[in-house]
Amino acid sequence: MDDRKKDQSIQSHANFDGDSATGDRTQIRQDQQNQQPPQIDPSLADAQAVAASLGVDPNTGLSQAEAERRLAQYGPNELASAPPVPKWKKFLAQFKDPLVYLLLAATGISLIAWFIEKANAAPGAEGGEILPFDAIVIVLILIVNAVLGYIQESKAEEAVEALSQMTAPQTNVLRDGKIARINTVDVVPGDMVVLGEGDSIPADGRLLAAASLRVAEASLTGESVPVGKNVDTLAEAKALGDRANMVFNGTSVTQGTGRAIVTSTGMRTQVGKIADLLQATDDDDSPLQKEMNYVSKILGIAVCIIAAVVLVALALTEGFNDIHDVIDSLLLSVSLAVAAVPEGLAAILTVVLALGVRRMAEHHAIVKKLHSVETLGSASVICSDKTGTLTRNEMTVERVVTPSGEVQLTGTGYAPEGRMIAIPDAGLTSTPSPAQEAAQLEAVATLAVGALANDGELRENTGAGDGSAASDITWEAVGDPTEVSLIVAARKVKADRKYANYTRIGEIPFTSDRKRMAVVAQDNADAGRLTVFAKGAPDVLLGYCSRIAVNGAVRPMTQGDRQQILAAVERLSAEAYRTLGQAYRPLGTASLADVPGVAINAAGHVVDIAEQSDVLENDLIWVGMVGIIDPPRTEVRDSVAEAHRAGIRTVMITGDHPLTAARIASDLGIIDATGAADLGSTVLTGTQLDELPDEAAFDNATRNISVYARVAPEHKLKIVESLQRQGNIVAMTGDGVNDAPAVKTADIGVAMGITGTEVTKQSAKMILADDNFSTIVEAVREGRGIFDNIRKFLRYLLSSNVGEVFTVFGGVMLAGFLGITQPGSQGVTVPLLATQLLWINLLTDAAPALAMGVDPSTDDVMARKPRKLTDRVIDGQMWGDIIFIGIIMAAVTLIGMDMHLAGGLFTDRSVDAVGHDAQMTEARTMGFTILVFAQMLNALCSRSHDQSVFVGLFANKWLWGAIALSTLLQLAVVYVPFLNTAFGTVPLSAGAWVECLGLAMIVLVASELRKCVLRAMHRR
């Protein structure tokens, strides 16, 4: 279907929630498409013809009953997500891990061994397992891990959904001849939408009426300036940004009023089409996911190699004499697999990340995917929009320049709180000079004119309190933020008293060609006499001024006056202020018909004054001009400095003027003051980026430049891709629809929760609930802390598992030497049972690992450089820790077992009176218990690579609680009779406990000695 035909569609797609009946809902969507109203191109058709095709009377709108029928037929007006993944698929996705595959293989081997043993059992013989308990336990563990992962991911998705439901948008529509305010989701094709300043447009529509209507379409088309709209029918099809008689979903009204008939809702709107395209893009794995996949593969390969080596060695030395040897060999493979795989790793990782997600949500950062938490902690570049993220998105008048001087206004934002300070004295002198007093009076008059020639509105909203406290009151800007800033400034200096008696009777609207606007108002305190109040670009407005107001008197404007004003414009522009001039003209009459040159129609009425600007907008009196700026957020400068300290580069990307971008970047510390003065070396524009000859030149530019101005959305995408080519992990903020591709391409896409469009939120991995850059930096801090804790419990879990592997491997290879097998015996005897290893991995290991996931930071996480893409989560140093501790752990475990087996190196001769089977059971209990307590002590050691275990020993109360819990569980498995049977253990004597604890302590001592050596080497 071509674009013209797409635009003709008048169809709403429902947003399908839930996980079942996907096929049925797809059929419903197809049925809705087949039942859409008659199709015409709304931009090429007369408005009345569009209304007729949609079966609606523009004067009364739809009836409520008809609207409900259409809502049922076409579905809600919302963007449909990608087809929902069924719950069963989400659950099965938890099993997509090489370690899980290894355990499933171990389960299969265990089942085979059980079947073989059963099939070869002598008739009537006892012994063997009634059920394949090893296989059952492994499967149950995998299911528990999958359930935990599924639950935690579901909770993260619910948090995002809760954010989207925080505010349900509403829209004014004409129903049954009356204006009603309904939820935007209930808008249907044919609805008459009533538009006013500040309204978000709920759907695509054809305008039927427009009065000075201007719409901000930057989120859809990238056009930075609000676009003027009219009802004229287009002669030919035009690009989206040139369809002046159409309004589009996701845009907003900045000025004027209008009415539009809805032609497309939901996914059939222009923004819906973009959302549909984005759904086809696949998400890449995060660096942590890639690393865990790598570790899983390494462990799997290592286990297979070790198992093969052991089996080959056994085959060569002893051979497989009967079926029992085969069964023993298979069980050995199962034991090795179970020993190598940290069964609780996936679940623990999920829980730790989920806890981090929850903490980030408390700081206004909603993370959609758990693994994105770690990626954010690795960010090396943060690309941020300026407006609303680095700045307050609250245009503020800071300077007022008048013929007698200049004043400064304090206070930021839309709260009308602040005062006027004369410049250059900056309020330091107790008695203002006459010129300063004159400048202040003229500033009040200037702001009064600006507030009168204005279509904005400042609304005062009272919160949950009684309104008596200042904290109960919030201020809302309705309309163009620049216009609202003039109203706020006027109220700060009480200029609103000057225009309280005026009533507007007409307007000559602003256009991009005119670059000015004017209103005609009557003074009710002066017999209704009329005055023209105008504002606009100073250089343009000056051309219509012939007089100037100085110190309370009006005189002819000289050439020197004009040069002085233009010089002030240049000075303020260089300081990144947006300037607006103000002027007025008393008409000296209460009737426009009496004004010379005003046109009168045949009925004796004044022709629309919007068509008579040449008569009314001349001979104006210049009063002054204002300097307006979107001030930086006060907290962002510290956050930028903190990011810089952490080795993170902050990049500003904005569609604003280069001077404004440089000024804000300098104020925030993104560039220094020298750089702000030298734009050529610190700021690049979109045009300059387009002129770069090749990819290498582009990469060189992005490597050195941190401020980009006057850029289009496609430039943002190119900048992100360039930074990624340089090996950076890039975080990218965005709010508009056209930001979505760059946000999705970035390693961490960050959408604005307040100003962001729905499409961008869907593309992002994180949503800022407060639209604040400082929240990103705080999230980076949290991400780094989480990453450190992940390394801690990975060091702990993997060193424990390597210890188990070495124990099984060493016990089999040195079985005769250690007394595990007796002279003349055949077959393989594993030192520890698979169920014992599973108990360690799932229960006794899990609690400490979880506690380490919330371990307090042992150092300043923002004092080091970001992790590179090429850096491993488990690096060479950590593998050294893992293998060293694993060897020590295996050695003390096997020594403890050897002490309770006849024929070993350190055998207690009292065991000679006990049969070998009983010896083996007690020896396994010893080895089992030593291994558990060695791992408890290893948990304390694993909190740092080289820091002593005694530094912050009791800082993590959860870790000590976990060690206590694991100790109780081990006591239970040693002393509870039915657990003795299940896990092949026997109660231990007091002397045996002393041996267990003493041998386990060797792990802590060896770790401390190694750390002492490492610290000594670092000091060198």
Coordinates of N, CA and C in Angstrom, one line a residue, residues 705-862:
I705 N 34.0 16.4 19.8 CA 33.0 17.4 20.0 C 31.9 16.8 20.9
S706 N 31.5 17.6 21.9 CA 30.4 17.2 22.8 C 29.2 18.0 22.8
V707 N 29.1 18.9 21.8 CA 27.8 19.7 21.7 C 27.4 19.8 20.3
Y708 N 26.2 19.4 20.0 CA 25.7 19.4 18.6 C 24.4 20.2 18.6
A709 N 24.3 21.2 17.7 CA 23.1 22.1 17.6 C 22.5 22.0 16.2
R710 N 21.2 22.4 16.2 CA 20.5 22.5 14.9 C 20.6 21.1 14.2
V711 N 20.4 20.0 15.0 CA 20.5 18.7 14.4 C 19.1 18.1 14.1
A712 N 19.0 17.3 13.1 CA 17.8 16.6 12.8 C 17.8 15.2 13.5
P713 N 16.7 14.5 13.6 CA 16.7 13.2 14.2 C 17.7 12.2 13.6
E714 N 17.9 12.3 12.3 CA 18.8 11.3 11.6 C 20.2 11.6 12.1
H715 N 20.5 12.8 12.4 CA 21.9 13.1 12.9 C 22.1 12.4 14.3
K716 N 21.1 12.4 15.1 CA 21.2 11.7 16.4 C 21.6 10.3 16.2
L717 N 20.9 9.6 15.3 CA 21.2 8.2 15.0 C 22.6 8.0 14.6
K718 N 23.1 8.9 13.7 CA 24.5 8.8 13.2 C 25.5 9.0 14.3
I719 N 25.2 10.0 15.2 CA 26.1 10.3 16.3 C 26.2 9.0 17.2
V720 N 25.1 8.4 17.5 CA 25.1 7.3 18.4 C 25.9 6.1 17.7
E721 N 25.6 5.9 16.5 CA 26.3 4.8 15.8 C 27.8 5.1 15.7
S722 N 28.2 6.3 15.5 CA 29.6 6.7 15.5 C 30.3 6.4 16.8
L723 N 29.7 6.9 17.9 CA 30.2 6.6 19.2 C 30.4 5.2 19.5
Q724 N 29.4 4.4 19.1 CA 29.5 2.9 19.3 C 30.6 2.3 18.5
R725 N 30.9 2.8 17.3 CA 32.0 2.3 16.5 C 33.3 2.5 17.2
Q726 N 33.4 3.5 18.1 CA 34.6 3.8 18.8 C 34.7 3.0 20.1
G727 N 33.8 2.0 20.3 CA 33.9 1.2 21.5 C 33.2 1.7 22.7
N728 N 32.3 2.7 22.6 CA 31.6 3.3 23.7 C 30.3 2.5 24.0
I729 N 29.9 2.5 25.2 CA 28.6 2.1 25.6 C 27.8 3.3 25.7
V730 N 26.8 3.5 24.9 CA 26.1 4.8 24.8 C 24.7 4.8 25.3
A731 N 24.4 5.7 26.2 CA 23.1 6.0 26.7 C 22.5 7.2 25.9
M732 N 21.3 7.1 25.4 CA 20.8 8.2 24.6 C 19.4 8.5 25.1
T733 N 19.1 9.8 25.3 CA 17.8 10.2 25.7 C 17.0 10.7 24.5
G734 N 15.7 10.6 24.6 CA 14.8 11.1 23.6 C 13.4 11.2 24.0
D735 N 12.6 12.0 23.3 CA 11.2 12.2 23.7 C 10.3 12.1 22.5
G736 N 10.7 12.6 21.3 CA 9.8 12.6 20.2 C 9.9 11.3 19.4
V737 N 8.9 11.2 18.5 CA 8.8 10.0 17.7 C 10.1 9.8 16.9
N738 N 10.6 10.9 16.3 CA 11.8 10.8 15.5 C 13.1 10.5 16.3
D739 N 13.0 10.6 17.6 CA 14.1 10.2 18.4 C 14.2 8.6 18.6
A740 N 13.1 8.0 18.3 CA 12.9 6.5 18.6 C 14.0 5.7 18.0
P741 N 14.4 5.9 16.7 CA 15.4 5.0 16.1 C 16.8 5.2 16.8
A742 N 17.2 6.4 17.2 CA 18.4 6.6 17.9 C 18.3 6.0 19.3
V743 N 17.2 6.1 20.0 CA 17.0 5.6 21.3 C 17.1 4.1 21.3
K744 N 16.5 3.5 20.3 CA 16.5 2.0 20.2 C 17.9 1.5 19.8
T745 N 18.6 2.2 19.0 CA 20.0 1.8 18.6 C 21.0 1.9 19.7
A746 N 20.8 2.9 20.6 CA 21.8 3.1 21.7 C 21.8 1.8 22.6
D747 N 22.9 1.6 23.3 CA 23.0 0.5 24.2 C 22.0 0.7 25.3
I748 N 21.8 1.9 25.8 CA 20.7 2.2 26.7 C 19.9 3.3 26.2
G749 N 18.7 3.0 25.7 CA 17.8 4.1 25.2 C 17.0 4.6 26.4
V750 N 17.0 5.9 26.6 CA 16.3 6.5 27.7 C 15.2 7.4 27.2
A751 N 14.0 7.1 27.6 CA 12.8 7.9 27.2 C 12.4 8.8 28.3
M752 N 11.8 9.9 27.9 CA 11.2 10.8 28.9 C 9.8 10.4 29.4
G753 N 9.6 10.3 30.7 CA 8.3 9.8 31.2 C 7.3 10.8 31.1
I754 N 7.6 12.1 31.2 CA 6.6 13.2 31.2 C 6.4 13.7 29.8
T755 N 7.4 14.1 29.0 CA 7.2 14.7 27.7 C 7.4 13.6 26.6
G756 N 7.8 12.4 26.9 CA 8.1 11.4 25.9 C 6.8 10.9 25.2
T757 N 7.0 10.6 23.9 CA 5.9 10.0 23.2 C 5.8 8.5 23.5
E758 N 4.7 7.9 23.3 CA 4.5 6.5 23.6 C 5.5 5.6 22.7
V759 N 5.7 6.0 21.5 CA 6.6 5.3 20.6 C 8.0 5.2 21.2
T760 N 8.5 6.4 21.7 CA 9.8 6.4 22.2 C 9.9 5.6 23.5
K761 N 8.9 5.6 24.3 CA 8.9 4.8 25.5 C 9.0 3.4 25.2
Q762 N 8.3 2.9 24.1 CA 8.4 1.5 23.7 C 9.7 1.2 23.2
S763 N 10.4 2.1 22.6 CA 11.8 1.8 22.0 C 12.9 1.8 23.1
A764 N 12.6 2.5 24.2 CA 13.6 2.7 25.2 C 13.8 1.5 26.1
K765 N 14.9 1.4 26.8 CA 15.2 0.4 27.8 C 15.0 0.9 29.2
M766 N 14.9 2.3 29.3 CA 14.7 2.9 30.6 C 13.9 4.2 30.4
I767 N 13.0 4.5 31.3 CA 12.2 5.6 31.2 C 12.4 6.5 32.5
L768 N 12.7 7.8 32.2 CA 12.9 8.8 33.3 C 11.5 9.3 33.7
A769 N 11.1 9.0 34.9 CA 9.8 9.5 35.3 C 9.8 11.0 35.6
D770 N 11.0 11.6 35.8 CA 11.1 13.0 36.1 C 11.8 13.8 35.0
D771 N 12.1 13.1 33.9 CA 12.8 13.8 32.7 C 14.1 14.5 33.1
N772 N 14.8 14.0 34.1 CA 15.9 14.7 34.7 C 17.2 14.0 34.4
F773 N 18.2 14.8 33.9 CA 19.5 14.2 33.6 C 20.2 13.6 34.8
S774 N 20.0 14.3 35.9 CA 20.6 13.8 37.2 C 20.1 12.4 37.5
T775 N 18.9 12.0 37.1 CA 18.4 10.7 37.4 C 19.2 9.7 36.6
I776 N 19.7 10.0 35.4 CA 20.5 9.1 34.6 C 21.8 8.8 35.3
V777 N 22.5 9.9 35.9 CA 23.7 9.7 36.6 C 23.5 8.9 37.8
E778 N 22.4 9.1 38.5 CA 22.2 8.3 39.7 C 21.9 6.8 39.3
A779 N 21.3 6.6 38.2 CA 21.1 5.3 37.7 C 22.4 4.6 37.3
V780 N 23.4 5.4 36.8 CA 24.7 4.9 36.5 C 25.4 4.4 37.8
R781 N 25.3 5.2 38.8 CA 25.9 4.9 40.1 C 25.3 3.6 40.6
E782 N 24.0 3.5 40.5 CA 23.3 2.2 41.0 C 23.7 1.1 40.1
G783 N 23.8 1.3 38.8 CA 24.2 0.2 37.9 C 25.6 -0.3 38.2
R784 N 26.5 0.6 38.5 CA 27.9 0.2 38.8 C 27.9 -0.6 40.1
G785 N 27.1 -0.1 41.1 CA 27.1 -0.9 42.4 C 26.5 -2.3 42.1
I786 N 25.5 -2.4 41.3 CA 24.9 -3.7 41.0 C 25.9 -4.6 40.3
F787 N 26.7 -4.0 39.3 CA 27.7 -4.8 38.6 C 28.8 -5.3 39.6
D788 N 29.2 -4.4 40.5 CA 30.2 -4.8 41.5 C 29.7 -6.0 42.3
N789 N 28.4 -6.0 42.7 CA 27.8 -7.0 43.5 C 27.7 -8.3 42.6
I790 N 27.4 -8.1 41.4 CA 27.3 -9.3 40.5 C 28.7 -10.0 40.4
R791 N 29.7 -9.2 40.3 CA 31.1 -9.8 40.3 C 31.4 -10.5 41.6
K792 N 30.9 -9.9 42.7 CA 31.2 -10.5 44.0 C 30.5 -11.9 44.1
F793 N 29.2 -12.0 43.7 CA 28.6 -13.3 43.9 C 29.0 -14.3 42.8
L794 N 29.5 -13.7 41.6 CA 30.0 -14.6 40.6 C 31.3 -15.2 41.1
R795 N 32.2 -14.4 41.7 CA 33.4 -14.9 42.3 C 33.2 -16.0 43.3
Y796 N 32.1 -15.7 44.1 CA 31.8 -16.6 45.2 C 31.2 -18.0 44.6
L797 N 30.2 -17.8 43.7 CA 29.6 -19.0 43.2 C 30.5 -19.9 42.3
L798 N 31.3 -19.2 41.5 CA 32.1 -20.0 40.5 C 33.3 -20.6 41.3
S799 N 33.9 -19.9 42.2 CA 35.0 -20.5 43.0 C 34.5 -21.7 43.8
S800 N 33.2 -21.6 44.3 CA 32.7 -22.7 45.0 C 32.4 -23.9 44.1
N801 N 31.9 -23.6 42.9 CA 31.6 -24.7 41.9 C 32.9 -25.3 41.4
V802 N 33.9 -24.5 41.2 CA 35.2 -25.0 40.8 C 35.8 -25.9 41.9
G803 N 35.6 -25.4 43.1 CA 36.0 -26.3 44.3 C 35.3 -27.6 44.2
E804 N 34.1 -27.6 43.9 CA 33.3 -28.9 43.8 C 33.8 -29.8 42.7
V805 N 34.1 -29.1 41.5 CA 34.6 -29.9 40.4 C 35.9 -30.5 40.7
F806 N 36.8 -29.7 41.3 CA 38.1 -30.3 41.7 C 38.0 -31.4 42.7
T807 N 37.0 -31.2 43.6 CA 36.8 -32.2 44.6 C 36.4 -33.6 44.0
V808 N 35.4 -33.5 43.0 CA 35.0 -34.7 42.3 C 36.1 -35.2 41.5
F809 N 36.7 -34.4 40.7 CA 37.8 -34.8 39.8 C 39.0 -35.4 40.6
G810 N 39.4 -34.7 41.7 CA 40.5 -35.2 42.5 C 40.1 -36.5 43.2
G811 N 38.9 -36.5 43.7 CA 38.5 -37.7 44.5 C 38.4 -38.9 43.6
V812 N 38.1 -38.8 42.3 CA 38.0 -39.9 41.4 C 39.4 -40.3 41.0
M813 N 40.2 -39.3 40.6 CA 41.6 -39.6 40.1 C 42.5 -40.1 41.2
L814 N 42.3 -39.7 42.5 CA 43.1 -40.1 43.6 C 42.4 -41.0 44.6
A815 N 41.4 -41.7 44.0 CA 40.5 -42.5 44.9 C 41.3 -43.5 45.7
G816 N 42.2 -44.2 45.1 CA 43.0 -45.2 45.8 C 43.9 -44.6 46.8
F817 N 44.5 -43.5 46.4 CA 45.5 -42.8 47.3 C 44.8 -42.3 48.5
L818 N 43.6 -41.8 48.4 CA 42.9 -41.2 49.5 C 42.0 -42.2 50.3
G819 N 41.9 -43.4 49.9 CA 41.1 -44.4 50.6 C 39.7 -44.4 50.2
I820 N 39.3 -43.7 49.1 CA 37.9 -43.7 48.7 C 37.6 -45.1 48.1
T821 N 38.5 -45.7 47.4 CA 38.3 -47.1 46.9 C 39.3 -48.0 47.6
Q822 N 38.9 -49.2 47.9 CA 39.7 -50.1 48.6 C 40.5 -51.0 47.6
P823 N 41.6 -51.5 48.0 CA 42.4 -52.4 47.1 C 41.5 -53.6 46.6
G824 N 41.6 -53.8 45.3 CA 40.8 -54.9 44.7 C 39.4 -54.6 44.3
S825 N 38.9 -53.4 44.7 CA 37.5 -53.0 44.4 C 37.5 -52.6 42.9
Q826 N 36.3 -52.7 42.3 CA 36.1 -52.3 40.9 C 35.1 -51.2 40.8
G827 N 35.1 -50.5 39.7 CA 34.1 -49.5 39.5 C 34.6 -48.1 40.0
V828 N 33.7 -47.1 39.8 CA 34.0 -45.8 40.2 C 33.2 -45.4 41.4
T829 N 33.9 -44.8 42.4 CA 33.2 -44.3 43.6 C 33.4 -42.8 43.6
V830 N 32.3 -42.0 43.5 CA 32.4 -40.6 43.5 C 32.5 -40.1 45.0
P831 N 33.3 -39.1 45.2 CA 33.6 -38.6 46.6 C 32.3 -38.0 47.2
L832 N 31.6 -37.3 46.4 CA 30.3 -36.6 46.9 C 29.2 -37.0 46.0
L833 N 28.0 -37.2 46.5 CA 26.8 -37.5 45.7 C 26.3 -36.3 45.0
A834 N 25.6 -36.6 43.9 CA 25.0 -35.5 43.1 C 24.0 -34.7 44.0
T835 N 23.2 -35.4 44.8 CA 22.2 -34.7 45.6 C 22.9 -33.8 46.6
Q836 N 24.1 -34.2 47.2 CA 24.8 -33.4 48.1 C 25.3 -32.1 47.4
L837 N 25.8 -32.3 46.2 CA 26.2 -31.1 45.4 C 25.1 -30.2 45.1
L838 N 23.9 -30.8 44.7 CA 22.8 -29.9 44.5 C 22.3 -29.2 45.7
W839 N 22.4 -29.8 46.9 CA 22.0 -29.1 48.1 C 22.9 -27.9 48.3
I840 N 24.2 -28.1 48.1 CA 25.1 -27.0 48.3 C 24.8 -25.9 47.3
N841 N 24.7 -26.2 46.1 CA 24.5 -25.2 45.0 C 23.2 -24.4 45.2
L842 N 22.1 -25.1 45.5 CA 20.8 -24.5 45.5 C 20.5 -23.8 46.8
L843 N 20.8 -24.5 47.9 CA 20.3 -24.0 49.2 C 21.4 -23.2 50.0
T844 N 22.5 -23.9 50.3 CA 23.5 -23.3 51.1 C 24.3 -22.2 50.4
D845 N 24.4 -22.3 49.1 CA 25.1 -21.2 48.3 C 24.2 -20.1 48.0
A846 N 22.9 -20.4 47.8 CA 22.0 -19.4 47.3 C 21.8 -18.2 48.2
A847 N 21.6 -18.4 49.5 CA 21.3 -17.4 50.4 C 22.5 -16.4 50.5
P848 N 23.7 -16.8 50.7 CA 24.9 -15.9 50.7 C 25.0 -15.1 49.4
A849 N 24.8 -15.8 48.3 CA 24.9 -15.1 47.0 C 23.9 -14.0 46.8
L850 N 22.7 -14.3 47.3 CA 21.6 -13.2 47.2 C 22.0 -12.1 48.1
A851 N 22.5 -12.4 49.3 CA 23.0 -11.3 50.2 C 24.1 -10.5 49.7
M852 N 25.0 -11.1 48.9 CA 26.1 -10.4 48.3 C 25.5 -9.5 47.2
G853 N 24.4 -9.8 46.6 CA 23.8 -8.9 45.6 C 23.3 -7.6 46.1
V854 N 23.2 -7.4 47.5 CA 22.8 -6.1 48.0 C 24.0 -5.6 48.9
D855 N 25.2 -6.1 48.7 CA 26.3 -5.7 49.5 C 26.6 -4.2 49.3
P856 N 26.9 -3.5 50.4 CA 27.3 -2.1 50.3 C 28.6 -2.0 49.5
S857 N 28.8 -0.9 48.8 CA 30.0 -0.7 48.0 C 31.2 -0.6 48.9
T858 N 32.2 -1.4 48.4 CA 33.4 -1.4 49.2 C 34.4 -0.2 48.8
D859 N 34.1 0.5 47.7 CA 34.9 1.6 47.3 C 33.9 2.6 46.6
D860 N 34.5 3.7 46.2 CA 33.8 4.8 45.4 C 33.6 4.3 44.0
V861 N 32.4 3.9 43.7 CA 32.1 3.3 42.3 C 32.2 4.4 41.2
M862 N 32.1 5.7 41.6 CA 32.1 6.7 40.6 C 33.5 7.3 40.5

